[in-house]
Coordinates of C-alpha atoms and ligand atoms in Angstrom, one line a residue:
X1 CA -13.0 4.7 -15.2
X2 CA -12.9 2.8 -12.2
X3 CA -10.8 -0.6 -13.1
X4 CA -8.5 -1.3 -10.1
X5 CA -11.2 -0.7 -7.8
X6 CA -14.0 -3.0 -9.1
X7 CA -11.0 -5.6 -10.0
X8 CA -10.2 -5.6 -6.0
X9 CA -14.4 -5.4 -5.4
X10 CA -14.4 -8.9 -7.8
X11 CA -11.4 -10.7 -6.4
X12 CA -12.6 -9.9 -2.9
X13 CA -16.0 -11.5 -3.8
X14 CA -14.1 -14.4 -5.0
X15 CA -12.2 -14.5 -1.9
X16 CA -9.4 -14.5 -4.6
X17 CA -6.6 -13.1 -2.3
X18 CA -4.3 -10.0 -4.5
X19 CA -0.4 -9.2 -3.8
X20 CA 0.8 -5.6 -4.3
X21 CA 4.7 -4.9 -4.6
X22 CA 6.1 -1.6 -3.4
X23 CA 8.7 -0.2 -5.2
X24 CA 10.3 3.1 -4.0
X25 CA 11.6 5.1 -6.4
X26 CA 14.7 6.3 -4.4
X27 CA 15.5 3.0 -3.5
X28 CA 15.3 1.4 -7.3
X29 CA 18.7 0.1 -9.0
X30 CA 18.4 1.5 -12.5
X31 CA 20.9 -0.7 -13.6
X32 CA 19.3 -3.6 -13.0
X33 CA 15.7 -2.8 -13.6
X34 CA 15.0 -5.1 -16.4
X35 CA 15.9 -7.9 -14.0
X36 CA 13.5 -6.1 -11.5
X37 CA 10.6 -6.6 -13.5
X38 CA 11.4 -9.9 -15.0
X39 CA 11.5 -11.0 -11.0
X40 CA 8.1 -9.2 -10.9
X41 CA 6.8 -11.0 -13.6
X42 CA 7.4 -13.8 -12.1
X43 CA 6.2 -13.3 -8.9
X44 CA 2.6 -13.9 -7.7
X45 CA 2.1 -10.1 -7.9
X46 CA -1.2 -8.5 -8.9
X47 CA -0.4 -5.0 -8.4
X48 CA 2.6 -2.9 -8.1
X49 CA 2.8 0.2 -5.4
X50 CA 5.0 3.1 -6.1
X51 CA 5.8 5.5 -3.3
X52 CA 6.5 6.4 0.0
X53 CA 6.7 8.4 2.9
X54 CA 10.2 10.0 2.1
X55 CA 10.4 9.9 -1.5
X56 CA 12.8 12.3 -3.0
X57 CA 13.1 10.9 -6.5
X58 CA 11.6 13.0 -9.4
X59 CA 12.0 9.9 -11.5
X60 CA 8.5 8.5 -11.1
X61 CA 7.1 9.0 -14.6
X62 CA 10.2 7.6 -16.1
X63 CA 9.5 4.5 -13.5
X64 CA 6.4 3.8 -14.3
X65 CA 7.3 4.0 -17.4
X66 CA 10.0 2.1 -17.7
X67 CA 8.1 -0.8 -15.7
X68 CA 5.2 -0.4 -17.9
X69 CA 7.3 -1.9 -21.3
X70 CA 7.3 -4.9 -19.9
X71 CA 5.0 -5.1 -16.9
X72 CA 1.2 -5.4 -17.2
X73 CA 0.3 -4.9 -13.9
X74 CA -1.7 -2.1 -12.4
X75 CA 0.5 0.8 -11.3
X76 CA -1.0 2.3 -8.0
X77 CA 0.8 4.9 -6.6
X78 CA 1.4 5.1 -3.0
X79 CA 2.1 9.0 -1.9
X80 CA 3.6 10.2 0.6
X81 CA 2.8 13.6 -0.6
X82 CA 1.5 15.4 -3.6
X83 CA 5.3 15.6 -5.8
X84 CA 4.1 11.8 -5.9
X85 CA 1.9 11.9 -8.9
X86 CA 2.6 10.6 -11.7
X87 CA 0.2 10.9 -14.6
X88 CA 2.0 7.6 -15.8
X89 CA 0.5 5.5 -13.4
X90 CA -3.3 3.5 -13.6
X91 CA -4.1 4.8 -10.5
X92 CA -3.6 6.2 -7.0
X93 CA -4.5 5.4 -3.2
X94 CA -6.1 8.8 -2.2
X95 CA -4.7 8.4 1.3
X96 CA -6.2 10.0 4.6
X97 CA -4.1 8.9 7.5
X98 CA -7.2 8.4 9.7
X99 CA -4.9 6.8 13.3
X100 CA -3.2 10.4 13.0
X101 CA -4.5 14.1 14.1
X102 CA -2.3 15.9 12.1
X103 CA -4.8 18.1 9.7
X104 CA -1.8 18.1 6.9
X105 CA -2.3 13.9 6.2
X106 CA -6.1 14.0 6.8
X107 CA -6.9 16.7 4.0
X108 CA -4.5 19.3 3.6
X109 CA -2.1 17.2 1.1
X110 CA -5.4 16.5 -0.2
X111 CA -6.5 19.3 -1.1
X112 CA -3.1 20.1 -2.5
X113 CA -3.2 17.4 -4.6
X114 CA -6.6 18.2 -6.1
X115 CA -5.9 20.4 -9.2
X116 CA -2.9 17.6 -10.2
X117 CA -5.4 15.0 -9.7
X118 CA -7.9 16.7 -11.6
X119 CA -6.0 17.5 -14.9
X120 CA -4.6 13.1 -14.5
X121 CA -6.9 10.6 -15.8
X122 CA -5.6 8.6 -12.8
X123 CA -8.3 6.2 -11.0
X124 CA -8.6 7.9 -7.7
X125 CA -9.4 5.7 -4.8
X126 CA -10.2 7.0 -1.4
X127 CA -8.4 5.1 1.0
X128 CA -8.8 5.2 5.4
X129 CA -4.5 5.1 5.9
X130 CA -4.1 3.4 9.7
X131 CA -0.7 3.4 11.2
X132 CA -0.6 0.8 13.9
X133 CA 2.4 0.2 16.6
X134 CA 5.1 -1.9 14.6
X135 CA 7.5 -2.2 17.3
X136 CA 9.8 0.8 16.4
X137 CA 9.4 3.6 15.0
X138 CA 8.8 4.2 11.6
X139 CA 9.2 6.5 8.6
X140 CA 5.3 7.1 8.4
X141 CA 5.2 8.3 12.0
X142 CA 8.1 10.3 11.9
X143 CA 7.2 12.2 8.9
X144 CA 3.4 12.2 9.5
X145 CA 4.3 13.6 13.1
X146 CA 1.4 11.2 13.7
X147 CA 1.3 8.4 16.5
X148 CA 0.6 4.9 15.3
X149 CA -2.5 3.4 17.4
X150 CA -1.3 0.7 19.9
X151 CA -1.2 -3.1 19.3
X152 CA -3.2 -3.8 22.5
X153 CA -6.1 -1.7 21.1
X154 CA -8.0 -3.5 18.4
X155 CA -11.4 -1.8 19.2
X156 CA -9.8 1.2 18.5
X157 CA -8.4 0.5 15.3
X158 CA -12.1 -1.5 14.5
X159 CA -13.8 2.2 15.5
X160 CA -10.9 4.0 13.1
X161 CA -11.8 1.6 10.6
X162 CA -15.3 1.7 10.4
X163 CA -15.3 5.6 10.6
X164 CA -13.1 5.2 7.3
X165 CA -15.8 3.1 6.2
X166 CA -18.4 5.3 7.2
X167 CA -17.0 8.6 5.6
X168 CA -16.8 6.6 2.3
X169 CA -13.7 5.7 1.5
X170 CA -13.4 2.5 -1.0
X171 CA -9.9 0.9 1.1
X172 CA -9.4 0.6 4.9
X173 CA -5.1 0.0 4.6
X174 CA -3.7 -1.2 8.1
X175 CA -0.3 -0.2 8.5
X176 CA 2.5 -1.3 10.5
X177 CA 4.9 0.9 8.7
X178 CA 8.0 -0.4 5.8
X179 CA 10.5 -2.3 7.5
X180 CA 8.3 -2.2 10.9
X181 CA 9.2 -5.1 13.3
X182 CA 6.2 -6.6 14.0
X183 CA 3.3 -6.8 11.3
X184 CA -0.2 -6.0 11.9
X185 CA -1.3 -8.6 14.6
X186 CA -4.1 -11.5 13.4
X187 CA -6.4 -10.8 15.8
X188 CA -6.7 -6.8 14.6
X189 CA -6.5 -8.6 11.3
X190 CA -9.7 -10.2 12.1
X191 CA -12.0 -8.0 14.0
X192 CA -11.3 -5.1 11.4
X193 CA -11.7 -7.8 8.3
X194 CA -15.0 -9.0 10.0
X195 CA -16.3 -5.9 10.6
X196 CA -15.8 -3.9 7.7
X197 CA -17.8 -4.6 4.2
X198 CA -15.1 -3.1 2.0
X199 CA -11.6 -4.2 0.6
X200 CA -8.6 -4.7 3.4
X201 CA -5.0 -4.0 2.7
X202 CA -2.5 -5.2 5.3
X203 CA 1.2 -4.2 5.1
X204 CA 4.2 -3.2 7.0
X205 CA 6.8 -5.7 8.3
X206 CA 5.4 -8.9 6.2
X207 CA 8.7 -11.0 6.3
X208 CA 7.9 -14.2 4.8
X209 CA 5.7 -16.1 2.7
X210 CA 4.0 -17.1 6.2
X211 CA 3.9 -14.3 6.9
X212 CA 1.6 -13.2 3.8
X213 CA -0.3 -16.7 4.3
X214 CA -1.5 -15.6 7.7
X215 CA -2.5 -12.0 6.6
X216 CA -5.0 -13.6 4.1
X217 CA -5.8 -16.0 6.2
X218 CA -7.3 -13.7 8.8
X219 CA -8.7 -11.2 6.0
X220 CA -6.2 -9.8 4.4
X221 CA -7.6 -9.2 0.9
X222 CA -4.5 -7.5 -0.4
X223 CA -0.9 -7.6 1.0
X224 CA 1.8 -5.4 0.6
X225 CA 5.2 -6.2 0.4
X226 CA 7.7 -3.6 0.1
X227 CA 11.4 -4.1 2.0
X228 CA 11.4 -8.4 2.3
X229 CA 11.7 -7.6 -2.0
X230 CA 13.2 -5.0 -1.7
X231 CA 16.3 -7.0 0.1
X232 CA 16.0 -10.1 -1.7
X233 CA 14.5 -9.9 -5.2
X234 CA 14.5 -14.0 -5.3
X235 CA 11.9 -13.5 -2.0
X236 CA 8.9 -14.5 -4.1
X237 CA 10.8 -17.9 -5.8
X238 CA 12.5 -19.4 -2.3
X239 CA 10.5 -22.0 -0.4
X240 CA 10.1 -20.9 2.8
X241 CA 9.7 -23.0 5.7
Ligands
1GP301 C1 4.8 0.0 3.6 O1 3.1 -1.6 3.9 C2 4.2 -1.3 3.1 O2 3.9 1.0 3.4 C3 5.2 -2.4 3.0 O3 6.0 -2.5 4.2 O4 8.3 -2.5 3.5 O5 7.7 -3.6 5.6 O6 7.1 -4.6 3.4 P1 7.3 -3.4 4.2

């Protein structure tokens, strides 16, 4: 089964640009989680992300499933580790932090993760994970032990990239990191969108419905937007100037 993946193939070949929201489970109000997903709902959402780089929560099943009675969207899940897998979910972003030389977020987690994945009817999608400066540090570096690649270095985020490419995996996800300060620049944006034949995720520090407009509008074929909904659940309904 391989649904989310040839629905991002389609959408990209219809230059029809997708949305993911990511929801971390330590960070979610159970209180208010029906209001959470009626906000959702009406968002222009096409996916919803569920993870993070320091996840603690064992609450991810009941999450997803929570989200799932009222909430059609595909559930990707977004791991910062292997306790991240839910059998819930639709599917999951294989991750292999390909900006980082630490052998734990290349393959070992991977390997970890294998015998949960293989028992899960989850759609696994292999995807090149690049951390790139965002102007502070961030959670991903700090766990990953992993430097992000510089802002004044496009070729070498291009070269990461297309490596990803080359080994097969199915996403290329440029990173700035969740809250980061600066997004992913437009120009790195471009070259990488340009360059590479498969799906491109951009996320980290996307602030404002600009902010999404420009990602897409340099190649962006799905953003991510994590804390700017995090902090305002309303983000998705304001005007924005
Ligand atoms: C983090 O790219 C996502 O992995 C989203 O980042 O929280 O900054 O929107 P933000």
């Amino acid at each position: 089964m391989s649904e989310i993946y040839s629905e991002i193939l389609k959408a990209k070949s219809e230059k029809r640009k997708l949305l993911a929201i990511l929801l971390d489970p330590d960070k979610i109000d159970w209180e208010s989680i029906d209001d959470l997903v009626s906000k959702i709902n009406q968002s222009p959402a096409t996916h919803i992300f569920i993870g993070g780089s320091l996840v603690f929560s064992n609450k991810i099943d009941e999450l997803v499933l929570k989200i799932k009675e009222n909430c059609n969207l595909p559930m990707v899940l977004f791991p910062g580790n292997p306790s991240q897998i839910s059998n819930e979910a639709d599917g999951i972003l294989f991750l292999s932090l390909i900006s980082g030389r630490n052998p734990d977020y290349l393959i070992e987690h991977q390997v970890k993760a294998v015998p949960i994945l293989k028992k899960s009817k989850l759609e696994i999608i292999s995807t090149g994970y690049i951390l790139i400066d965002g102007g502070c540090e961030t959670a991903v570096s700090r766990v990953s032990q992993t430097q992000p690649i510089s802002r004044d270095n496009p070729e070498e985020v291009l070269h990461t990239a297309q490596g990803g490419e080359m080994l097969g995996n199915k996403l290329i996800y440029l990173e700035a990191g969740s809250g980061a300060n600066l997004a992913v620049p437009s120009e790195i944006i471009e070259l990488v969108s340009q360059n590479i034949e498969i799906p491109l995720i951009v996320g980290g520090g996307i602030k404002s419905q600009d902010g999404i407009q420009k990602a897409y509008d340099h190649g962006a074929d799905l953003v991510v937007i994590g804390t700017a909904f995090e902090n305002d659940n309303n983000f998705f309904n304001i005007e924005q100037a």
